[in-house]
Tab-separated table of C-alpha atoms and ligand atoms in Angstrom:
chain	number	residue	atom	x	y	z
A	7	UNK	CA	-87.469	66.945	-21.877
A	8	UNK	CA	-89.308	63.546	-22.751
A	9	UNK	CA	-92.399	61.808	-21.405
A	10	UNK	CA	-93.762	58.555	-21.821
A	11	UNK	CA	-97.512	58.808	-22.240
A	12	UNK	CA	-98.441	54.665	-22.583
A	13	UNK	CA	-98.071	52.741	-19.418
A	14	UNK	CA	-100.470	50.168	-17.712
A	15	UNK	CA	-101.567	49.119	-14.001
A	16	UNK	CA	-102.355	45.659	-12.724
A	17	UNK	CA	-106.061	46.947	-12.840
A	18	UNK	CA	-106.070	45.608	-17.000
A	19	UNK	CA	-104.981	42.200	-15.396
A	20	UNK	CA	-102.154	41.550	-17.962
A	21	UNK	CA	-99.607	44.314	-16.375
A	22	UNK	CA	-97.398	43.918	-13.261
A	23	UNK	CA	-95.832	46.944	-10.692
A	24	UNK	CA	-98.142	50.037	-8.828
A	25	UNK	CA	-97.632	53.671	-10.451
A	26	UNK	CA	-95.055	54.293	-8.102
A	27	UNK	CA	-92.670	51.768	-9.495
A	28	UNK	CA	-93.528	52.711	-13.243
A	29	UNK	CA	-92.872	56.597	-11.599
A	30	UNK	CA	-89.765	55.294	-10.305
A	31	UNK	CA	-88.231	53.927	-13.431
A	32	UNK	CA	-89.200	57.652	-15.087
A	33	UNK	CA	-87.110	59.085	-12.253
A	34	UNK	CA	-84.130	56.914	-13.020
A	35	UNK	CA	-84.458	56.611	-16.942
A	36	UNK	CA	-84.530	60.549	-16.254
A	37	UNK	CA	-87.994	60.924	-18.444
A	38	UNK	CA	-89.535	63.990	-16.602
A	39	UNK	CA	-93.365	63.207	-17.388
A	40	UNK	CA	-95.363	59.900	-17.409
A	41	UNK	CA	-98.791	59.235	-17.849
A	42	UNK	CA	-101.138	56.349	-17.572
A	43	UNK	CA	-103.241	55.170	-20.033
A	44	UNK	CA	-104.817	52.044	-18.745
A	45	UNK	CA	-107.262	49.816	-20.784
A	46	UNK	CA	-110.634	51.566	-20.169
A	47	UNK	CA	-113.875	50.060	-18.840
A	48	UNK	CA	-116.063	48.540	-21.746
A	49	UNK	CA	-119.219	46.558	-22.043
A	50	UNK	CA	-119.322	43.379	-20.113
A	51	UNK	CA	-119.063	41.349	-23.090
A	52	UNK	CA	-115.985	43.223	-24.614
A	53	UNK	CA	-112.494	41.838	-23.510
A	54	UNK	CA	-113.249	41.691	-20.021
A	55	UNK	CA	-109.966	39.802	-18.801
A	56	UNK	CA	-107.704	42.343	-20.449
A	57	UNK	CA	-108.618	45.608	-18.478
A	58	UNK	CA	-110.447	46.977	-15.471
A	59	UNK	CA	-113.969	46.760	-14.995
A	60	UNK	CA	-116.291	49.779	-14.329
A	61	UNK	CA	-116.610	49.192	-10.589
A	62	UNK	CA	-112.529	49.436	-10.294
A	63	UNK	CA	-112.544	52.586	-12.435
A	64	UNK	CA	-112.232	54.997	-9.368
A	65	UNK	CA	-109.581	52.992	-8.081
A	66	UNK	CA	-107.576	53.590	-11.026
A	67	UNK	CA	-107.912	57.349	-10.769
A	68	UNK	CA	-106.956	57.172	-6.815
A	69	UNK	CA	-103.768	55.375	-7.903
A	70	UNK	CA	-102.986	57.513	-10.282
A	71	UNK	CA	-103.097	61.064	-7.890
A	72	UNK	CA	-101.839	58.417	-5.032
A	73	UNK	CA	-98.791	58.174	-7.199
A	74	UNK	CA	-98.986	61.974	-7.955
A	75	UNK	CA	-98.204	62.515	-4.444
A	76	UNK	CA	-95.679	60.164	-3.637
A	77	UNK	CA	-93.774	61.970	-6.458
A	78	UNK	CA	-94.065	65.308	-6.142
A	79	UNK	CA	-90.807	66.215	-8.490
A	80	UNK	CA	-92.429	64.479	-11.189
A	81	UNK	CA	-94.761	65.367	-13.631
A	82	UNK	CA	-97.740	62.775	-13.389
A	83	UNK	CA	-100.358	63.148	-15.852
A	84	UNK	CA	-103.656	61.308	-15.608
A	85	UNK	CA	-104.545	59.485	-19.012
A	86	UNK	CA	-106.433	56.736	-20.274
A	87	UNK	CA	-106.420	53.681	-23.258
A	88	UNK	CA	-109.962	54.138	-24.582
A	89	UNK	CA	-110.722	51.207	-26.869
A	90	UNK	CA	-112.495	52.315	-30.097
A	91	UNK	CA	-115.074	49.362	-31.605
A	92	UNK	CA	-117.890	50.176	-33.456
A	93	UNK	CA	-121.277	50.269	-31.287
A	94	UNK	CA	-119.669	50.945	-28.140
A	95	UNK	CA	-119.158	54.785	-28.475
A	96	UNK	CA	-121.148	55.739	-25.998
A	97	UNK	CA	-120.466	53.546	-23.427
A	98	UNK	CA	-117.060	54.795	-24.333
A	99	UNK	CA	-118.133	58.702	-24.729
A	100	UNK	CA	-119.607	58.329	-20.883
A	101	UNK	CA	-116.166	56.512	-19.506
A	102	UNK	CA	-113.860	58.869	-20.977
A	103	UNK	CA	-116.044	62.012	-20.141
A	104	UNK	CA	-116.306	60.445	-16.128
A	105	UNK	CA	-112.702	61.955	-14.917
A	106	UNK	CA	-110.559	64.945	-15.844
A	107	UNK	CA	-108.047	63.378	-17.689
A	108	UNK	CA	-105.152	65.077	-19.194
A	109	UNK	CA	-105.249	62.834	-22.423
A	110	UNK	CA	-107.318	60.245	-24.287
A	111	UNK	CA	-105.617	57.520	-26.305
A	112	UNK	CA	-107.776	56.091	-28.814
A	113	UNK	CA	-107.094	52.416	-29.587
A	114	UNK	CA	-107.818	49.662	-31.701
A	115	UNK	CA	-107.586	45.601	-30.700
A	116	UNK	CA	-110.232	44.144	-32.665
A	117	UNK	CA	-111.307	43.642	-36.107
A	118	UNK	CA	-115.346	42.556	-35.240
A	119	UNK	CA	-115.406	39.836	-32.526
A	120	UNK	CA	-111.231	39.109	-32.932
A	121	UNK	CA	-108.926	40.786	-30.727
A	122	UNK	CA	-106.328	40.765	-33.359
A	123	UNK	CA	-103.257	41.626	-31.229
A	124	UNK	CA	-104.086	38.980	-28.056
A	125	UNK	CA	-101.000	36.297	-28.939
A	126	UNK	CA	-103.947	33.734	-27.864
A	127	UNK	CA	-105.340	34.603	-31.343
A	128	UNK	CA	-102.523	35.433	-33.579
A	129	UNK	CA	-103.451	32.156	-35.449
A	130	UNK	CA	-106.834	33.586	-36.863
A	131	UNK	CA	-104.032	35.758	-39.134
A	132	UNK	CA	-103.719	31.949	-41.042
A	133	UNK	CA	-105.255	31.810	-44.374
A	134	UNK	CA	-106.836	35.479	-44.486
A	135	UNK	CA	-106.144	37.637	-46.835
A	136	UNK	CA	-103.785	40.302	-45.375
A	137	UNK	CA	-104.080	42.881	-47.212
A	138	UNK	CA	-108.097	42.965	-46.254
A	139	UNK	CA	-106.793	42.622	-42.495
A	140	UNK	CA	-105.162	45.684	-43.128
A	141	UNK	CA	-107.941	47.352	-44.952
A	142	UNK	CA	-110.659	46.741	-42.269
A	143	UNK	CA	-107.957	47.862	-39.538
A	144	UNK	CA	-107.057	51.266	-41.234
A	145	UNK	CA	-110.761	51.787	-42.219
A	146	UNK	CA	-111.511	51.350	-38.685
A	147	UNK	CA	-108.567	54.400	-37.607
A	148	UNK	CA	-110.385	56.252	-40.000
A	149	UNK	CA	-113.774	56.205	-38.114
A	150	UNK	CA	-112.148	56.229	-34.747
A	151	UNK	CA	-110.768	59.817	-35.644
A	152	UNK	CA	-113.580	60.862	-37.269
A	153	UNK	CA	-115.283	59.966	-33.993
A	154	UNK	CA	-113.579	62.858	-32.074
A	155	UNK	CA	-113.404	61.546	-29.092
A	156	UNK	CA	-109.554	60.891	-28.661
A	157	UNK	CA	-106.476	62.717	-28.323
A	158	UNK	CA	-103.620	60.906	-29.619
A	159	UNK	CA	-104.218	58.032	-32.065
A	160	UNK	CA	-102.211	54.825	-29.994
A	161	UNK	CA	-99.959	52.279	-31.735
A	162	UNK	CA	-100.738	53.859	-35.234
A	163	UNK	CA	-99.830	50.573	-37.667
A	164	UNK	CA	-100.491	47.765	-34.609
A	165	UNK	CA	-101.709	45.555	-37.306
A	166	UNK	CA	-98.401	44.836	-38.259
A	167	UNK	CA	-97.548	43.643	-34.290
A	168	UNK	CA	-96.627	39.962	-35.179
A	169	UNK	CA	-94.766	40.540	-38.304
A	170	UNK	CA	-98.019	40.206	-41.139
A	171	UNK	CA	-97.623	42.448	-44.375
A	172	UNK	CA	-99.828	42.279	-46.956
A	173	UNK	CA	-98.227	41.408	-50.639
A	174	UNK	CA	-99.836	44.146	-52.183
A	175	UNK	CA	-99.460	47.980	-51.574
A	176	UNK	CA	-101.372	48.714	-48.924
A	177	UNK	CA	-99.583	52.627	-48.673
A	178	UNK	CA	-103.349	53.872	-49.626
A	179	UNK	CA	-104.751	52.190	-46.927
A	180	UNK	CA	-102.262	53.941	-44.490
A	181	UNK	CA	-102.631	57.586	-45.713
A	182	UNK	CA	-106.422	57.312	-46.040
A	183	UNK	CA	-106.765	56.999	-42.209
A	184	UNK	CA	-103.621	59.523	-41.534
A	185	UNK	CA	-105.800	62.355	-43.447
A	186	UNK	CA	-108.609	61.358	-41.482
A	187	UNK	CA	-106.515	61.557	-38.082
A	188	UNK	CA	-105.374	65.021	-39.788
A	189	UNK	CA	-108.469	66.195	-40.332
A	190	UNK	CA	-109.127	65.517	-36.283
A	191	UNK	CA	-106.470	67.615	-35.127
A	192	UNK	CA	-105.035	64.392	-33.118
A	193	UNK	CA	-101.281	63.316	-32.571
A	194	UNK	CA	-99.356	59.773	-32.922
A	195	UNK	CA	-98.576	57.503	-30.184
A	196	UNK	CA	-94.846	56.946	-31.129
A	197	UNK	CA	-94.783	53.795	-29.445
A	198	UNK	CA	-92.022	51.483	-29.051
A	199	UNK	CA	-93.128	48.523	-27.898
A	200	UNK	CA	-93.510	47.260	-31.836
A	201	UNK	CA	-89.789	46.529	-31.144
A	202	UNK	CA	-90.154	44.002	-28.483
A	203	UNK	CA	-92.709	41.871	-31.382
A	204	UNK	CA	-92.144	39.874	-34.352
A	205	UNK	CA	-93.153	42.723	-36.250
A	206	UNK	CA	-89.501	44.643	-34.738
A	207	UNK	CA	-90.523	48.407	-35.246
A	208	UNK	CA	-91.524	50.997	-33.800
A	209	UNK	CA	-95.570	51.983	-34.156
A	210	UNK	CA	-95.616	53.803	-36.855
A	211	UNK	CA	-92.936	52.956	-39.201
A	212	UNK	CA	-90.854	55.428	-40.584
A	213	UNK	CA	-92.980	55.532	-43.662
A	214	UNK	CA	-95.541	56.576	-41.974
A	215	UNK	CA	-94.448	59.277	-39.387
A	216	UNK	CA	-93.062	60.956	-42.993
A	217	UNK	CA	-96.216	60.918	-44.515
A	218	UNK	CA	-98.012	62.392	-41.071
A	219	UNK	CA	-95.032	64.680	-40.654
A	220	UNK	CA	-96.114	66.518	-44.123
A	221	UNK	CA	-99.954	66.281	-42.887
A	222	UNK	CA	-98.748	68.428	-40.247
A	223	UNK	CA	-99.994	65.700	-37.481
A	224	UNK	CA	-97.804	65.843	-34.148
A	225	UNK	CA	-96.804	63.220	-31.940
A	226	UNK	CA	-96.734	61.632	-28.144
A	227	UNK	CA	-94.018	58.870	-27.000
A	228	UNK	CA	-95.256	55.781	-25.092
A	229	UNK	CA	-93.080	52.529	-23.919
A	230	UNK	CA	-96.742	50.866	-23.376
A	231	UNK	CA	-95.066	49.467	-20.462
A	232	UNK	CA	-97.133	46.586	-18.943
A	233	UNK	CA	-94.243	46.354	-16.209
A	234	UNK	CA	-92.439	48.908	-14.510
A	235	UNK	CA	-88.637	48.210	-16.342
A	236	UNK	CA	-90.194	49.598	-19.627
A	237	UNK	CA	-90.935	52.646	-18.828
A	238	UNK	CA	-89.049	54.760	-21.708
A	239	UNK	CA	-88.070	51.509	-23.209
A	240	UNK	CA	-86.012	52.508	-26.670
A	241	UNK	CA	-86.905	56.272	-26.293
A	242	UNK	CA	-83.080	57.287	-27.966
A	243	UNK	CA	-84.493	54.997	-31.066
A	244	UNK	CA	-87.867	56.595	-31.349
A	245	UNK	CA	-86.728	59.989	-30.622
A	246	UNK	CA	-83.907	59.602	-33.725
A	247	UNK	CA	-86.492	58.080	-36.082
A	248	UNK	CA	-88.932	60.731	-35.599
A	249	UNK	CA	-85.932	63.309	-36.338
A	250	UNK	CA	-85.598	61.321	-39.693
A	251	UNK	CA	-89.039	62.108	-40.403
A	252	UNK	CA	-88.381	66.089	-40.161
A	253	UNK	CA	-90.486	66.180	-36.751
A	254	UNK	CA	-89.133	68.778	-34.274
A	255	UNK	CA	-92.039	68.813	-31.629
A	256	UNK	CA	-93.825	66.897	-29.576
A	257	UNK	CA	-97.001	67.359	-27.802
A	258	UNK	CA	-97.442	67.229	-24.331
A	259	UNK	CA	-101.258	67.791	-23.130
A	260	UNK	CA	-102.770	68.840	-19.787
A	261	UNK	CA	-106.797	68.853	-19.463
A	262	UNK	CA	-106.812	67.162	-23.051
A	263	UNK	CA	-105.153	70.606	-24.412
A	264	UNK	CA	-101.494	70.507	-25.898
A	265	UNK	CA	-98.627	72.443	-26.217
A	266	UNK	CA	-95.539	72.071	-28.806
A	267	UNK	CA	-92.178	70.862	-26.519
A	268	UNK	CA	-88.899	70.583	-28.792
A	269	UNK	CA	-87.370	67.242	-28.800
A	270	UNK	CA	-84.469	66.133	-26.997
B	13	LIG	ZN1	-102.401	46.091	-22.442
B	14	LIG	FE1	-103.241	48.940	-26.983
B	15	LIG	FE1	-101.329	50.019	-23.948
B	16	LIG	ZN1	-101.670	49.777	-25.843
């Protein structure tokens, strides 16, 4: 079997198509589990026009078990995009702990006030120094696992998204935060929408699903659909590059507990 573990809802105001036509596309891409992860409610004054606000968050879990039921063949697990940022844990702590969900994805979109993977702001990467970019983005993974309060780490190397790579080798930086997502017992989103950006690659690279293959971490897929056509998006590629990093297993959770399912 596969599953595709990162897809949106209109609620995040930047995604198009109700759960039934993201279900819908699982059906006919013949993916046999999919689970939505919209963007989370956060503190008014934290990316408000990207995701739904606290008042819609019920609404999202109707349309999720709405969907549930209008697709009873098909598996339909409840999940959630939970933004990590620094000073909003427990804001974030109270939103993820509100609902039962089957899965937490723990995410990161800005480096201090910049949401460094809106297009709107891709020109604040001019003139910095990208290897510090990359530094303050893989410290951050590092305290978002050590955190605890996610399942599955999402779009592992999203700094990369519009095709920035430091000069200098910034390997260190990567493993640093992989032994601290080790150390938290969480898997890899395995996301493919890194193909559809400049950047054109999966999240993670290959370099670094090797290095959390031997760390023993395990992995999720997700299309991060924002529109119902996506849904498993590239899933042959990611499931073949994984393979070339020695994995054999994926994860598939229920109730934010996991069990190992062989890959396809
Ligand atoms: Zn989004
Ligand atoms: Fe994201
Ligand atoms: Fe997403
Ligand atoms: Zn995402």
């Amino acid at each position: 079997m596969i599953l595709d573990y990162h897809t949106h809802t209109p609620l995040c105001k930047h995604a198009v198509g109700e759960p039934e036509a993201y279900a819908a596309r699982a059906v006919e891409r013949g993916i046999e589990e999919i689970g939505f992860s919209d963007h989370c409610p956060m503190p008014v004054d934290y990316d408000t026009d990207w995701r739904m606000t606290r008042a819609e968050y019920p609404t999202y879990i109707e349309m999720v078990s709405r969907c549930r039921k209008a697709f009873p063949k098909l598996s339909v697990k409840l999940g959630l995009e939970a933004d990590y940022h620094p000073g909003t844990e427990e804001y974030v702590r109270d939103v993820i702990g509100a609902y039962d969900f089957d899965y937490v994805i723990g995410s990161i979109h800005f480096l201090g006030d910049w949401g460094f993977d809106n297009p709107n702001h891709v020109e604040k990467f001019d003139g910095k120094d990208i290897y510090k970019v990359y530094e303050q983005y893989y410290d951050l993974v590092g305290k978002l696992a050590a955190t605890r309060m996610y399942d599955i780490l999402g779009h592992p190397d999203v700094i990369k998204k519009f095709g920035h790579r430091p000069t200098r080798d910034y390997e260190p930086l990567e493993l640093r935060a992989l032994d601290a997502v080790a150390r938290a017992g969480m898997a890899m989103d395995v996301n493919t929408s890194g193909l559809r950006r400049p950047a054109k690659e999966i999240y993670p690279s290959l370099r670094i699903l090797k290095a959390a293959r031997e760390r023993g971490i395990d992995i999720t897929f997700g299309s991060d659909a924002h529109d119902p056509k996506l849904v498993g998006e590239s899933f042959s590629e990611a499931v073949a590059e994984v393979k070339k990093a020695g994995y054999t297993h994926f994860r598939r959770y229920t109730k934010r507990r996991f069990e190992l399912v062989p890959l396809p």
